[in-house]
PDB file of C-alpha atoms in Angstrom:
ATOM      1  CA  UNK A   1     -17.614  18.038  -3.004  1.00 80.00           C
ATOM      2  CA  UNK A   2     -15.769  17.493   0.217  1.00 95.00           C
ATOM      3  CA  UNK A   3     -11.843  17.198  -0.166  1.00 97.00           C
ATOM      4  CA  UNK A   4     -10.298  13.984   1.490  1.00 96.00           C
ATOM      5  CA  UNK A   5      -7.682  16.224   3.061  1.00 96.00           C
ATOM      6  CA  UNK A   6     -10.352  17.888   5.289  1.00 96.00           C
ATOM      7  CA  UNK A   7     -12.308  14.352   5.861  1.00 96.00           C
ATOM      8  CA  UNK A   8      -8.751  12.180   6.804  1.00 94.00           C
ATOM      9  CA  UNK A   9      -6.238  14.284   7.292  1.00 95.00           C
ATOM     10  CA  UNK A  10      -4.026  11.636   8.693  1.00 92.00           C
ATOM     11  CA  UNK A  11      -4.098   8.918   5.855  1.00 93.00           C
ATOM     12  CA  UNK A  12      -3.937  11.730   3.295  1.00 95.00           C
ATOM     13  CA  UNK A  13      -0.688  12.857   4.900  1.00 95.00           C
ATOM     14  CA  UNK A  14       0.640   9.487   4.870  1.00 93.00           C
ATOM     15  CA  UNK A  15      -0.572   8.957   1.422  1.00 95.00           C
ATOM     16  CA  UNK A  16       1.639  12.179   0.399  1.00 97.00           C
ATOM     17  CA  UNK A  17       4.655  11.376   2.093  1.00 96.00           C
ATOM     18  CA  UNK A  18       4.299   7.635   0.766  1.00 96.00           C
ATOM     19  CA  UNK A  19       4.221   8.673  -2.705  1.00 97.00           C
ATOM     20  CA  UNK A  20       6.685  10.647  -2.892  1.00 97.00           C
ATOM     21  CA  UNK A  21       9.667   8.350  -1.541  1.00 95.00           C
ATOM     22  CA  UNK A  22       8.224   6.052  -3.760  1.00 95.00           C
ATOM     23  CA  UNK A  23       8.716   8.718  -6.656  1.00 96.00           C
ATOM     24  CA  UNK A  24       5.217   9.447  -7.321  1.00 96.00           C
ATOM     25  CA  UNK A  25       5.602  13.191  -7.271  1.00 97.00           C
ATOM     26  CA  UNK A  26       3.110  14.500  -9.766  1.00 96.00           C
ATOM     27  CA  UNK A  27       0.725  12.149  -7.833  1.00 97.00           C
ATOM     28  CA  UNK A  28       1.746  13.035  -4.600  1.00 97.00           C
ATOM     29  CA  UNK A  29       1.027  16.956  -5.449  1.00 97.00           C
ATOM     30  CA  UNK A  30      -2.814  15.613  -6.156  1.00 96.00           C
ATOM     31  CA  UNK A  31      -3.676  14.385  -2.702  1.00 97.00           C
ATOM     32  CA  UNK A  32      -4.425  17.747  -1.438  1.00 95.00           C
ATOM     33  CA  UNK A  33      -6.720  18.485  -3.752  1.00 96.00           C
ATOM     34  CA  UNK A  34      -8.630  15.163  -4.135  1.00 97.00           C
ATOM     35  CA  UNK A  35     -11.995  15.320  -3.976  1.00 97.00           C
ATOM     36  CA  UNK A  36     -13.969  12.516  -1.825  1.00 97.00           C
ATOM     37  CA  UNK A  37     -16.584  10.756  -4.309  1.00 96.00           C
ATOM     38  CA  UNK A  38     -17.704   8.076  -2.343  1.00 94.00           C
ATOM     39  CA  UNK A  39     -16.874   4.950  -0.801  1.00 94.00           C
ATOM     40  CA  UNK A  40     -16.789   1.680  -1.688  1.00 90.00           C
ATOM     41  CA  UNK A  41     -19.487   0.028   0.057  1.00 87.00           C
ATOM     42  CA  UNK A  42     -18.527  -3.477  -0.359  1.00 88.00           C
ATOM     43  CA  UNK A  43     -19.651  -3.461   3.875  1.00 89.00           C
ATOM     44  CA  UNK A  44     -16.746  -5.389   4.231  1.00 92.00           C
ATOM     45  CA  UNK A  45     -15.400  -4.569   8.055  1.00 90.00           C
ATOM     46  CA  UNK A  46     -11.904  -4.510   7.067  1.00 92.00           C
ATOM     47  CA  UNK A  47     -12.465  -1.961   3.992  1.00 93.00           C
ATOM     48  CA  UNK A  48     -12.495   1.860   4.351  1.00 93.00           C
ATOM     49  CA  UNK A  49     -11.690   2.122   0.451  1.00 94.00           C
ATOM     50  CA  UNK A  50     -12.872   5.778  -1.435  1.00 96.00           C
ATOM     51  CA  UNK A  51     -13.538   6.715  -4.805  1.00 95.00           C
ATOM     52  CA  UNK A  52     -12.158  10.133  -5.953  1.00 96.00           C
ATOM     53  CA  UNK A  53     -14.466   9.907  -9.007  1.00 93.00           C
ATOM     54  CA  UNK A  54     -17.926   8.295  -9.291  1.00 90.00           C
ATOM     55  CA  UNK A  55     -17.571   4.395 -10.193  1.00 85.00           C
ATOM     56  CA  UNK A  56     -18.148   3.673 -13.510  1.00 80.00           C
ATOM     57  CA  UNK A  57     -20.904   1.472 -14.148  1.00 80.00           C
ATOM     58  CA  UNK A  58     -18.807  -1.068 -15.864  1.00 77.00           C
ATOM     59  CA  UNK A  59     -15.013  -1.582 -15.926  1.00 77.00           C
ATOM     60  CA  UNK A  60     -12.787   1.366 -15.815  1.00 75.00           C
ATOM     61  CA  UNK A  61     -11.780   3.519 -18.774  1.00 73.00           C
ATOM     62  CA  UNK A  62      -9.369   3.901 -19.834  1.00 70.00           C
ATOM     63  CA  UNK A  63      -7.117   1.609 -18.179  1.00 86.00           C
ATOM     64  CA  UNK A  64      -5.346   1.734 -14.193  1.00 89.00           C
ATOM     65  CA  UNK A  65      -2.527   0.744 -12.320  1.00 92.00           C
ATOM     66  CA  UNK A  66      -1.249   0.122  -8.726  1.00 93.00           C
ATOM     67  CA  UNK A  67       0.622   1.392  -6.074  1.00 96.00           C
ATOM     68  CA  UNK A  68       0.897  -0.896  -3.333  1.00 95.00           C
ATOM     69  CA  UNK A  69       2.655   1.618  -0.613  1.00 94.00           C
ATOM     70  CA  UNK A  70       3.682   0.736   2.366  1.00 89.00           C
ATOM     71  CA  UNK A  71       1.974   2.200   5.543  1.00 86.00           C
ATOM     72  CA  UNK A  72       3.214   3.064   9.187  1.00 84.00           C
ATOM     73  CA  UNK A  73       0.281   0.539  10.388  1.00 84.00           C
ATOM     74  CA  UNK A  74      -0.199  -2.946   9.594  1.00 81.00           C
ATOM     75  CA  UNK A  75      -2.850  -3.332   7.036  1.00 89.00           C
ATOM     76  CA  UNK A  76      -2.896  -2.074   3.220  1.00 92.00           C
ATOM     77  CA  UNK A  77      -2.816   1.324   1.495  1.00 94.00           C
ATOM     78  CA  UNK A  78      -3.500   0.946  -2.597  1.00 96.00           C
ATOM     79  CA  UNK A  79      -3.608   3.780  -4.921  1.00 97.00           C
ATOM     80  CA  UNK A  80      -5.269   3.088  -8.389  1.00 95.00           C
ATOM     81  CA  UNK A  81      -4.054   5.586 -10.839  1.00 95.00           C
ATOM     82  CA  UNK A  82      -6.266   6.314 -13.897  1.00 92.00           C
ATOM     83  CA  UNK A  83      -4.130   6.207 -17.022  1.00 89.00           C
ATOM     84  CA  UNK A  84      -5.158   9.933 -18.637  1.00 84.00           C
ATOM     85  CA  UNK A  85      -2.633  12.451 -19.314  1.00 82.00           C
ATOM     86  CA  UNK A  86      -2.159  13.743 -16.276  1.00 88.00           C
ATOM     87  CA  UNK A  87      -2.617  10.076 -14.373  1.00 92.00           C
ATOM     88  CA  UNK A  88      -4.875  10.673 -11.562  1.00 94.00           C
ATOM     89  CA  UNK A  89      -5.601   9.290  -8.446  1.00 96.00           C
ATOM     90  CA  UNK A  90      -9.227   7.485  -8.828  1.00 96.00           C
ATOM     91  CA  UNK A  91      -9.395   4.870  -5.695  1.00 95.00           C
ATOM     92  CA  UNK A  92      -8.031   4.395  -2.660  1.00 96.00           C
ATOM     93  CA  UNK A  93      -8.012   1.338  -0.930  1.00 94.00           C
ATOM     94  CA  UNK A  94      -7.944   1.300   2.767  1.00 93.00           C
ATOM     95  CA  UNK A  95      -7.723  -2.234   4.761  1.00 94.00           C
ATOM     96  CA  UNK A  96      -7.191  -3.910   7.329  1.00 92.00           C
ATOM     97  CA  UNK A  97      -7.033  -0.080   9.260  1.00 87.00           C
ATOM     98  CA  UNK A  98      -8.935   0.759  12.812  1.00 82.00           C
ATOM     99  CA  UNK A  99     -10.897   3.407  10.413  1.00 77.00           C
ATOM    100  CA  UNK A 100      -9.487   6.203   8.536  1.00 77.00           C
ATOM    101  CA  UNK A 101      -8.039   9.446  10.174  1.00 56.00           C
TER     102      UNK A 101
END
């Protein structure tokens, strides 16, 4: 697998530094080492969203939460954390960006 650090080095920066003002440190130390699954595929124009896992073919298990961060741009940047011990990072959504970087 490719990482997402070597595909979008840019918005995995920002995703670092985002995370940890927001105090997301144990999740910020995973974004160098996420691994790109695949995206989302919705073909919605405004939606660059990635999986870091494969997507289940139901819901999600065990549960997920949210981090809505706040971006330099002016669109969206949502982190869905997987609820495991250690959380993980297991989607990113991307919108409303002029393509990821």
């Amino acid at each position: 697998m490719t990482r997402v650090m070597e595909l979008w080095p840019q918005i995995s920066r920002e995703m670092e530094e985002l995370l940890r003002a927001d105090g997301h440190t144990a999740l910020a130390d995973q974004v160098t080492t996420l691994e790109f699954a695949q995206m989302c595929g919705c073909g919605d124009s405004f939606c660059d969203t990635f999986f870091t896992v494969p997507r289940p073919d139901g819901a999600w298990q065990p549960q997920r939460w949210t981090i809505d961060l706040e971006p330099s741009w002016a669109g969206y940047l949502l982190i869905h954390v997987q609820q495991t011990s250690p959380e993980r990072i297991i989607e990113v959504e991307v919108l409303y960006r002029d393509g990821l970087s």
